[in-house]
Coordinates of C-alpha atoms (C1' of nucleotides) in Angstrom, one line a residue:
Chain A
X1 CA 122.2 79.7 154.9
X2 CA 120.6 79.4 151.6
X3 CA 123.8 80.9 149.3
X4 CA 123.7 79.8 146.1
X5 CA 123.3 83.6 144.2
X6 CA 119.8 82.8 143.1
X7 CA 120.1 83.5 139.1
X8 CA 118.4 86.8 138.7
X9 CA 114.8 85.6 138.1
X10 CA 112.7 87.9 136.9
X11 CA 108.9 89.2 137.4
X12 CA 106.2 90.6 135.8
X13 CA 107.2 94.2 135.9
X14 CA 111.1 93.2 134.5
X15 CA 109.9 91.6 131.5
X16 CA 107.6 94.9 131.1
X17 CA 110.6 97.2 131.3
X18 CA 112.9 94.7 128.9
X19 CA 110.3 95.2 126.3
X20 CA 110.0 98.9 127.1
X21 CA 113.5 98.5 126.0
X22 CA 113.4 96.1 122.6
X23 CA 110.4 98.7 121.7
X24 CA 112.4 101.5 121.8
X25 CA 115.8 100.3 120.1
X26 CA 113.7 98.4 117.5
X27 CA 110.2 99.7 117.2
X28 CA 106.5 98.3 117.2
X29 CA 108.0 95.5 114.1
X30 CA 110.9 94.1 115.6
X31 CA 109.5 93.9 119.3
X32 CA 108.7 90.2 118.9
X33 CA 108.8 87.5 122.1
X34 CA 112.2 86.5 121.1
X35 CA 113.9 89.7 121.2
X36 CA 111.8 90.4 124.5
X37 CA 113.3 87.1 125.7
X38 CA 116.9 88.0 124.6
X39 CA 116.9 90.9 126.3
X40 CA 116.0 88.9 129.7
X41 CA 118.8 86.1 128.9
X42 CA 116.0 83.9 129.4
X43 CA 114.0 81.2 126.8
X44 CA 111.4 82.5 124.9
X45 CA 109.1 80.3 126.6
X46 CA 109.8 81.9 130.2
X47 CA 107.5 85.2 129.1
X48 CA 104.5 82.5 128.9
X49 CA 104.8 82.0 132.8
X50 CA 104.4 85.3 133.1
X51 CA 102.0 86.6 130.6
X52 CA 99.6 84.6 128.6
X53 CA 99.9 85.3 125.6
X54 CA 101.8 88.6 123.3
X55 CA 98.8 90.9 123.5
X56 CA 98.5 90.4 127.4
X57 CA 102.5 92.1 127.0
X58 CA 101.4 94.6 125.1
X59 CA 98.3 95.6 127.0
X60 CA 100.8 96.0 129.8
X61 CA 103.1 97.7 127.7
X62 CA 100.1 100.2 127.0
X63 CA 99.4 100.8 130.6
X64 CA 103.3 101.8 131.5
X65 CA 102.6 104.2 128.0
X66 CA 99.4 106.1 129.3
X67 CA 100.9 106.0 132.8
X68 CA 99.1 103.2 134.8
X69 CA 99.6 104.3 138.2
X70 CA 101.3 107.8 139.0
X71 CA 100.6 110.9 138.9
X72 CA 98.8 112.1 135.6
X73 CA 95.6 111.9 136.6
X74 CA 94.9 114.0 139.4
X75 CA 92.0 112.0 140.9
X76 CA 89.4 114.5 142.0
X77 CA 91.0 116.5 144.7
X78 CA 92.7 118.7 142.5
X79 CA 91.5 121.4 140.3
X80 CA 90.2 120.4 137.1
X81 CA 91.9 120.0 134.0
X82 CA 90.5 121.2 131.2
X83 CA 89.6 119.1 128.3
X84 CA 92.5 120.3 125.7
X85 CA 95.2 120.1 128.4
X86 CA 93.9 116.3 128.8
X87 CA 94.2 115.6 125.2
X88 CA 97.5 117.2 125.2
X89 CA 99.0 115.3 128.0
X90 CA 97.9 112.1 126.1
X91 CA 99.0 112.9 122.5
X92 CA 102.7 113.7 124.7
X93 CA 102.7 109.9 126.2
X94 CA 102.1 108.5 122.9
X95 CA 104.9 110.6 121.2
X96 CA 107.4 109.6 123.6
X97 CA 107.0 106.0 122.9
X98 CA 108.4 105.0 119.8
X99 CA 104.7 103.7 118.0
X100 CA 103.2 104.3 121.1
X101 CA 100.1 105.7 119.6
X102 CA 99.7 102.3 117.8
X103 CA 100.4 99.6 120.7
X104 CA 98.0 101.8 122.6
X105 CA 95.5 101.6 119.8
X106 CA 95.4 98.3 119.8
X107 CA 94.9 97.5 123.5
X108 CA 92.5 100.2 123.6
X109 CA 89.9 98.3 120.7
X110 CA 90.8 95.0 122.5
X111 CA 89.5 96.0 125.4
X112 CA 92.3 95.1 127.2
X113 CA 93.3 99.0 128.6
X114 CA 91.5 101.5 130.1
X115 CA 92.6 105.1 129.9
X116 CA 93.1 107.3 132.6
X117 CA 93.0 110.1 130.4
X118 CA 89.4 109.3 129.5
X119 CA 88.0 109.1 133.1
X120 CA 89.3 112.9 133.3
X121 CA 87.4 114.1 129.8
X122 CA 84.6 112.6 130.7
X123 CA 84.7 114.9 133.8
X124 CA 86.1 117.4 132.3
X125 CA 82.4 116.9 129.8
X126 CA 80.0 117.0 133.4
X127 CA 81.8 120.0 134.1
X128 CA 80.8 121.4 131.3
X129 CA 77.4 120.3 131.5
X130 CA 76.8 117.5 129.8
X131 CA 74.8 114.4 131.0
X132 CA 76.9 111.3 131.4
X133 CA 76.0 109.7 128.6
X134 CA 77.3 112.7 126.7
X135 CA 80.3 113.3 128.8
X136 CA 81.5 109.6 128.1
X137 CA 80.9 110.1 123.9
X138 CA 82.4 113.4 124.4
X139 CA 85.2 111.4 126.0
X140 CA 85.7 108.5 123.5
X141 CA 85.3 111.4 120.7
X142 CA 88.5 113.0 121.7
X143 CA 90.4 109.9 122.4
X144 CA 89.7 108.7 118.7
X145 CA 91.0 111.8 117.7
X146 CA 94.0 111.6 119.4
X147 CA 94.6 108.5 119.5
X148 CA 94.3 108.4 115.3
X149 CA 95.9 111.7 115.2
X150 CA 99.3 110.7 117.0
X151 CA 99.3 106.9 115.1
X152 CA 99.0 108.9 111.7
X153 CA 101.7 111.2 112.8
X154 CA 103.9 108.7 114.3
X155 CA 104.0 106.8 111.0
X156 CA 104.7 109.3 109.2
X157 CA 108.0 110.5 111.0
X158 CA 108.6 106.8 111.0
X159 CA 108.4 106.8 107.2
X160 CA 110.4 110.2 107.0
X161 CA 113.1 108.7 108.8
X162 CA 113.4 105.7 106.6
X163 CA 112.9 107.5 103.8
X164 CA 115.9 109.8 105.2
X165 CA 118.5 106.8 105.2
X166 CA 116.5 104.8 102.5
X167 CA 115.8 107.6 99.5
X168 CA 112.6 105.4 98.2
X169 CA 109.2 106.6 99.8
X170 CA 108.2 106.9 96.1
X171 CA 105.4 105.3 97.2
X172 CA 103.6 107.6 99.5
X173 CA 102.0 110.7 97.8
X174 CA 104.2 113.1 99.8
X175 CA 103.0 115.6 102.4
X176 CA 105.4 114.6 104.9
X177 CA 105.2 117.9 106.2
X178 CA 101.6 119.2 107.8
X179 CA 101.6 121.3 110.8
X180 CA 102.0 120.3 114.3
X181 CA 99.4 123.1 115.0
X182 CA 96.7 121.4 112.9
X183 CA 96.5 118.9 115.9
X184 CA 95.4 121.9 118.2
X185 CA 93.2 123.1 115.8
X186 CA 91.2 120.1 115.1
X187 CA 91.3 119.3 118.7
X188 CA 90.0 123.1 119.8
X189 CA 87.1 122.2 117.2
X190 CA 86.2 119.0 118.8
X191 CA 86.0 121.1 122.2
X192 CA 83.9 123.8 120.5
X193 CA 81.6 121.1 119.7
X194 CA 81.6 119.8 123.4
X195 CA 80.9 123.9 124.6
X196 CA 77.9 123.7 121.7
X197 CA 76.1 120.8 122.3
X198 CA 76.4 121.2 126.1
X199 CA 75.0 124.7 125.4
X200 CA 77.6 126.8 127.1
X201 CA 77.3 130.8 126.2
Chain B
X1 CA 96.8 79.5 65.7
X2 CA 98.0 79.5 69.4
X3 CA 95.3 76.9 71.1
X4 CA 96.6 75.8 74.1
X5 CA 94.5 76.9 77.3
X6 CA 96.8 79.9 78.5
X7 CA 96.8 78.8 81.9
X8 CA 94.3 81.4 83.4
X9 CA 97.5 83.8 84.9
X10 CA 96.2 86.3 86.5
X11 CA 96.9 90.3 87.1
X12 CA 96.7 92.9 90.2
X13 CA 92.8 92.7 90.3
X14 CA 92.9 89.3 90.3
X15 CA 95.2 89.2 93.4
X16 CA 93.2 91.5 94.9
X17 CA 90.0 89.5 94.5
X18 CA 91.4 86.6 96.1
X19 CA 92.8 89.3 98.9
X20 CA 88.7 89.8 99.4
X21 CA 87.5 86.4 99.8
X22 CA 90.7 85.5 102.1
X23 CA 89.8 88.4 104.6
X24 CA 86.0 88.2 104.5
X25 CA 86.9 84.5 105.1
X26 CA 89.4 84.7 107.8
X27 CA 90.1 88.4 108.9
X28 CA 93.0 90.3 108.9
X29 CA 95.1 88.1 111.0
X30 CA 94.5 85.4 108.7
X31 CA 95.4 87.5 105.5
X32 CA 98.7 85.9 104.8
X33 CA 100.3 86.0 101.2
X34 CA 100.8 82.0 101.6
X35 CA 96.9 82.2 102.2
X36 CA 96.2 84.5 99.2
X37 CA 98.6 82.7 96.7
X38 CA 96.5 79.2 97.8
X39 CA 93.4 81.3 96.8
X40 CA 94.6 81.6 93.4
X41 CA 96.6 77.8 93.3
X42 CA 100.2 79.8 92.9
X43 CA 103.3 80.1 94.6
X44 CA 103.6 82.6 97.0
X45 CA 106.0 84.3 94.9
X46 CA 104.0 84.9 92.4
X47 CA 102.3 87.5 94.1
X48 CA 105.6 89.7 94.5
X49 CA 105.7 90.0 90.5
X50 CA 101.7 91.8 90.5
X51 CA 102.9 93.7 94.4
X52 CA 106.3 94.7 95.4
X53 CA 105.3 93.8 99.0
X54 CA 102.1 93.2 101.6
X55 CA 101.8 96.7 102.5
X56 CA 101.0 97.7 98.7
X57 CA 98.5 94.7 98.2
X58 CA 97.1 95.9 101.6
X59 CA 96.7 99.1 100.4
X60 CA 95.2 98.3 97.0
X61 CA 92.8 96.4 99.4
X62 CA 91.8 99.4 101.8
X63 CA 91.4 101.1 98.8
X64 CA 88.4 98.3 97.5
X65 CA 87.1 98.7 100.6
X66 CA 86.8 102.8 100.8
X67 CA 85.5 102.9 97.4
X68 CA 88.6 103.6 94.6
X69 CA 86.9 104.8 91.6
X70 CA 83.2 104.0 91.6
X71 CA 80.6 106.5 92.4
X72 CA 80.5 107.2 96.1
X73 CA 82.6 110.3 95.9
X74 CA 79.6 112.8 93.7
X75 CA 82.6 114.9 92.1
X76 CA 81.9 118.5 91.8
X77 CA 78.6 118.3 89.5
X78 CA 76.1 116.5 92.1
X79 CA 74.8 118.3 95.4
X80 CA 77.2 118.8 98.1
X81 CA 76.5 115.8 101.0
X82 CA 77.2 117.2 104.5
X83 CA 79.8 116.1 106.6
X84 CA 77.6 113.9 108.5
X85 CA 76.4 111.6 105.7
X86 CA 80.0 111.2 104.3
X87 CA 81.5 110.5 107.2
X88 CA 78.5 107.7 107.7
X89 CA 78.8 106.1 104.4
X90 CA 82.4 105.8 105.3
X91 CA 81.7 104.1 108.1
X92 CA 79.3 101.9 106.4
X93 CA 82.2 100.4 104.3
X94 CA 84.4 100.3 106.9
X95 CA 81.7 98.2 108.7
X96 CA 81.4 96.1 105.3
X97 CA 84.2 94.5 105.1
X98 CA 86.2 92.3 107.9
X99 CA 88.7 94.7 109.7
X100 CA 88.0 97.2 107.5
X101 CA 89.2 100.0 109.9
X102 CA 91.7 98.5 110.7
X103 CA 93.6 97.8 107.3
X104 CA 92.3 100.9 106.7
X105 CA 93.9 102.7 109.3
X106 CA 97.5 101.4 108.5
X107 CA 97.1 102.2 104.5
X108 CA 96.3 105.7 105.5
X109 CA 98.7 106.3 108.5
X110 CA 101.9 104.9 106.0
X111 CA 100.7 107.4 103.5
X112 CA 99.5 104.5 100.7
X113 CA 96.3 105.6 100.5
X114 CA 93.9 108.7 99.8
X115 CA 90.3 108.7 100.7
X116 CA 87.6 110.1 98.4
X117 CA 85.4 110.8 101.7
X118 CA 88.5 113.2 102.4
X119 CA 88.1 115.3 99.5
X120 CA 84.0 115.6 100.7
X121 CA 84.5 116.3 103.7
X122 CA 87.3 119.1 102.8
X123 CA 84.9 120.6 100.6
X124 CA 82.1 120.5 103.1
X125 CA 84.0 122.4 104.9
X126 CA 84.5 125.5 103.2
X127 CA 80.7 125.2 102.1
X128 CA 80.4 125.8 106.0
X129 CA 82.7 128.8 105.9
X130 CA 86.1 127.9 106.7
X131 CA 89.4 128.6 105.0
X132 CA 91.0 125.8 103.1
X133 CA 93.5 124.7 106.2
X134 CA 90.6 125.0 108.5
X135 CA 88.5 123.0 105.9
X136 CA 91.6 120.0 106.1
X137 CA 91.8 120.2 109.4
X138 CA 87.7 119.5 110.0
X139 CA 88.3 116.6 107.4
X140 CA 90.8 115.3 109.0
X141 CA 89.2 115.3 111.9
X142 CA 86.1 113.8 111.4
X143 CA 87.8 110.4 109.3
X144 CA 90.0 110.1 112.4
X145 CA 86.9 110.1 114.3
X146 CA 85.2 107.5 111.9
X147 CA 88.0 105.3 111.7
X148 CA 88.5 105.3 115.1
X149 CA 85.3 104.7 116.4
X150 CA 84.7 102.3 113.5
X151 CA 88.2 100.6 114.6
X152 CA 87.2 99.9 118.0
X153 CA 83.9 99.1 117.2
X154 CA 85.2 96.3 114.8
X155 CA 87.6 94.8 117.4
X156 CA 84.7 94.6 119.8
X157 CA 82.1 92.8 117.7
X158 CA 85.1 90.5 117.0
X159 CA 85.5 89.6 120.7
X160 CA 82.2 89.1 121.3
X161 CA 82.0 86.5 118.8
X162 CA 84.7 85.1 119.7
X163 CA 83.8 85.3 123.8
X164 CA 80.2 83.8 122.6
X165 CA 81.9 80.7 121.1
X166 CA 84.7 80.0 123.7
X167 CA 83.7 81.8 126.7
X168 CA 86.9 82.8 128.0
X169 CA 87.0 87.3 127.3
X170 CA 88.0 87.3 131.0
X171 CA 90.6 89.5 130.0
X172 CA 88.2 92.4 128.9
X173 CA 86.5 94.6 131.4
X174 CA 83.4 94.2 129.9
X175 CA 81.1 96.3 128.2
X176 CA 80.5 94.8 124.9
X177 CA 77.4 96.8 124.4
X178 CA 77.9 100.5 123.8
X179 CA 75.0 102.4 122.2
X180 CA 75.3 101.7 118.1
X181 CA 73.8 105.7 118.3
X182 CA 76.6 106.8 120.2
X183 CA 78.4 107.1 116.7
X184 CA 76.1 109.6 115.8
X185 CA 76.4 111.4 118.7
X186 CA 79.9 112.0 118.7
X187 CA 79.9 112.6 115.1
X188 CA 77.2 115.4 115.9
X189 CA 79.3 117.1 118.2
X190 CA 82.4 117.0 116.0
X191 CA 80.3 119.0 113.1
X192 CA 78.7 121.1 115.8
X193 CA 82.0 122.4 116.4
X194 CA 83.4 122.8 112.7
X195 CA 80.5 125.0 112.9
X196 CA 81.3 127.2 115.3
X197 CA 84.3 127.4 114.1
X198 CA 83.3 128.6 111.1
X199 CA 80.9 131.0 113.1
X200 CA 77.7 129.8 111.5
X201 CA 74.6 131.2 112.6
Chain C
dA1 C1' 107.8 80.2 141.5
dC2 C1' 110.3 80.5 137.4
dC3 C1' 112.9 78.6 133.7
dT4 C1' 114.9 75.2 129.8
dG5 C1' 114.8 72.7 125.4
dA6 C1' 112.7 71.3 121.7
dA7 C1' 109.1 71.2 118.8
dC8 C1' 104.8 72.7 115.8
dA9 C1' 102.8 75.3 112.5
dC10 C1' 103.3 79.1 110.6
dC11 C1' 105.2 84.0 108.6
dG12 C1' 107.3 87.8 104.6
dT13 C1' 110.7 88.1 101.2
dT14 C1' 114.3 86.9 97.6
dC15 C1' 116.0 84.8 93.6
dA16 C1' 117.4 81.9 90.0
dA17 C1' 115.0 79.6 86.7
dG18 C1' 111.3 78.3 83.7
dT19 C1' 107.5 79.3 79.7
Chain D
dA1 C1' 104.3 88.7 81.1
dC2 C1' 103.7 85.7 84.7
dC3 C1' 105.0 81.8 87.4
dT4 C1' 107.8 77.7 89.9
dG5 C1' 110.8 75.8 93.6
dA6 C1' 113.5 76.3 97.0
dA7 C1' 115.6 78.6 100.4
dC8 C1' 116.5 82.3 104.3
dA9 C1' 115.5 84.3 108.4
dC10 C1' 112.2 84.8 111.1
dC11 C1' 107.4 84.4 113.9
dG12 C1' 103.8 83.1 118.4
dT13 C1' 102.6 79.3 121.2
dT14 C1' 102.8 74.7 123.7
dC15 C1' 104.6 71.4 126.7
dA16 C1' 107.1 68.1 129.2
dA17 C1' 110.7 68.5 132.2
dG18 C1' 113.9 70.7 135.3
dT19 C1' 115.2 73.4 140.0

DNA sequence: ACCTGAACACCGTTCAAGT
DNA sequence: ACCTGAACACCGTTCAAGT
């Protein structure tokens, strides 16, 4: 009997996907609590019932980014990934999030997101040969480098683009272009360092 | 003839000074223009006569901080320094100053800054062998590694002093320890495979 | 369980005007 | 050349109160 249409309250996962939203129409800067809240047709003060505080969002945020829950990581049943493919898959989560390298960054040094991507280098290291202590620096080695890679690169078509409509990146020293290859290549020279040190022939 | 005090005004090092004390003070999230004008008992305006915005003063900042024109880069007449003692005295002023990665990291990604350690590491490089793409690929590499590492490891010591004082990090999964070696390890394996990429024997 | 309304203590940036 | 004073358009967070 009870009628009454029940105003569309939201959860967790709804605020997660409105800000999914704000991020992508208005970037890493403008995603602020009271756009997020906009979006929602709800108070500002509603996203504090469901998240404590803006980096709890973020972290959240983060974990949709890297893909918390389906299926990139392919557990242990199946085959192996290699290490490059890993890194690969990563750097292509990040780039499809506008700043997504950065939000991730962020959560990542907070401590507030763990990456699926690393539990699979860090095999990907034992399978190689290296102790687990190694396998995990092996691990955090190439998620810095991604991770720093794709945030450098992602401000810089960032800039590009406002330097497209806006005609005054006088400031930067230029470069804007640099090779979307040099990313494999530095990445194929971290790996060769992973092969030498685990003594691989 | 002209005897009155001239008001001690100040000019872009000044700013910049005060931009030190206010970070080492109160971190980067407490590096606020208001905060930085009080420093030097002015008006926050002032401040947009020596910098045309934050970003600039940030980056005149990261550039204090990474060493602008003093003599940590040995220019071409001293001995080459390997990769791995650049890339650790980078690190060492990253470490020296309050967020240093991070403000770091942002300077460098928007394209407002250029790092001496860069122009080392480049020329390590092709001391090693490689060509000159290869040899800015390996640079690049390597201070994306540093920074990264350097970033996270910043964060962390962060929340730990924070969690030792107010006892509520029960947001972060833990591990606040993390071997202080396990730089060096990494870093190891990164020139181990600019090596064998430049097929050393 | 989820939200409103209002407030607090801040931000970066601009601009006319002063000396 | 360097700064003031005042304003504009924002922020994140808290909290009593509502349903």
């Amino acid at each position: 009997m009870n009628a009454a249409p029940a105003p569309a309250r939201n959860d967790k996962s709804a605020v997660v996907d409105a800000a999914m939203r704000v991020l992508s129409e208005n970037g890493l800067p403008g995603l602020s609590m009271r756009r997020i809240a906009d979006e929602l047709d709800v108070q500002v003060s509603a996203l504090y019932w469901h998240f404590p505080n803006k980096q709890a969002l973020l972290a959240a945020v983060s974990d949709r980014i890297v893909g918390d829950a389906d299926a990139t990581s392919g557990s242990e049943g199946i085959a192996a990934a290699d290490a490059e493919v890993v890194a690969a898959r990563l750097r292509d989560r990040l780039l499809a999030h506008r700043d997504g390298a950065e939000i991730v960054s962020s959560s990542l040094a907070l401590g507030l997101l763990s990456l699926p991507a690393h539990v699979d280098l860090a095999r990907a290291g034992r399978e190689l040969g290296l102790d687990d202590a190694a396998a995990e620096t092996a691990a955090d080695t190439v998620v810095h480098y991604v991770i720093g890679y794709t945030f450098h690169e992602q401000q810089r078509l960032y800039a590009a683009v406002v330097g497209a409509a806006d005609a005054s990146v006088d400031l930067a020293p230029g470069q804007v272009d640099e090779r979307g290859g040099s990313f494999d290549a530095g990445l194929r020279m971290i790996v060769a360092g992973i092969r030498a040190t685990a003594g691989v022939s």
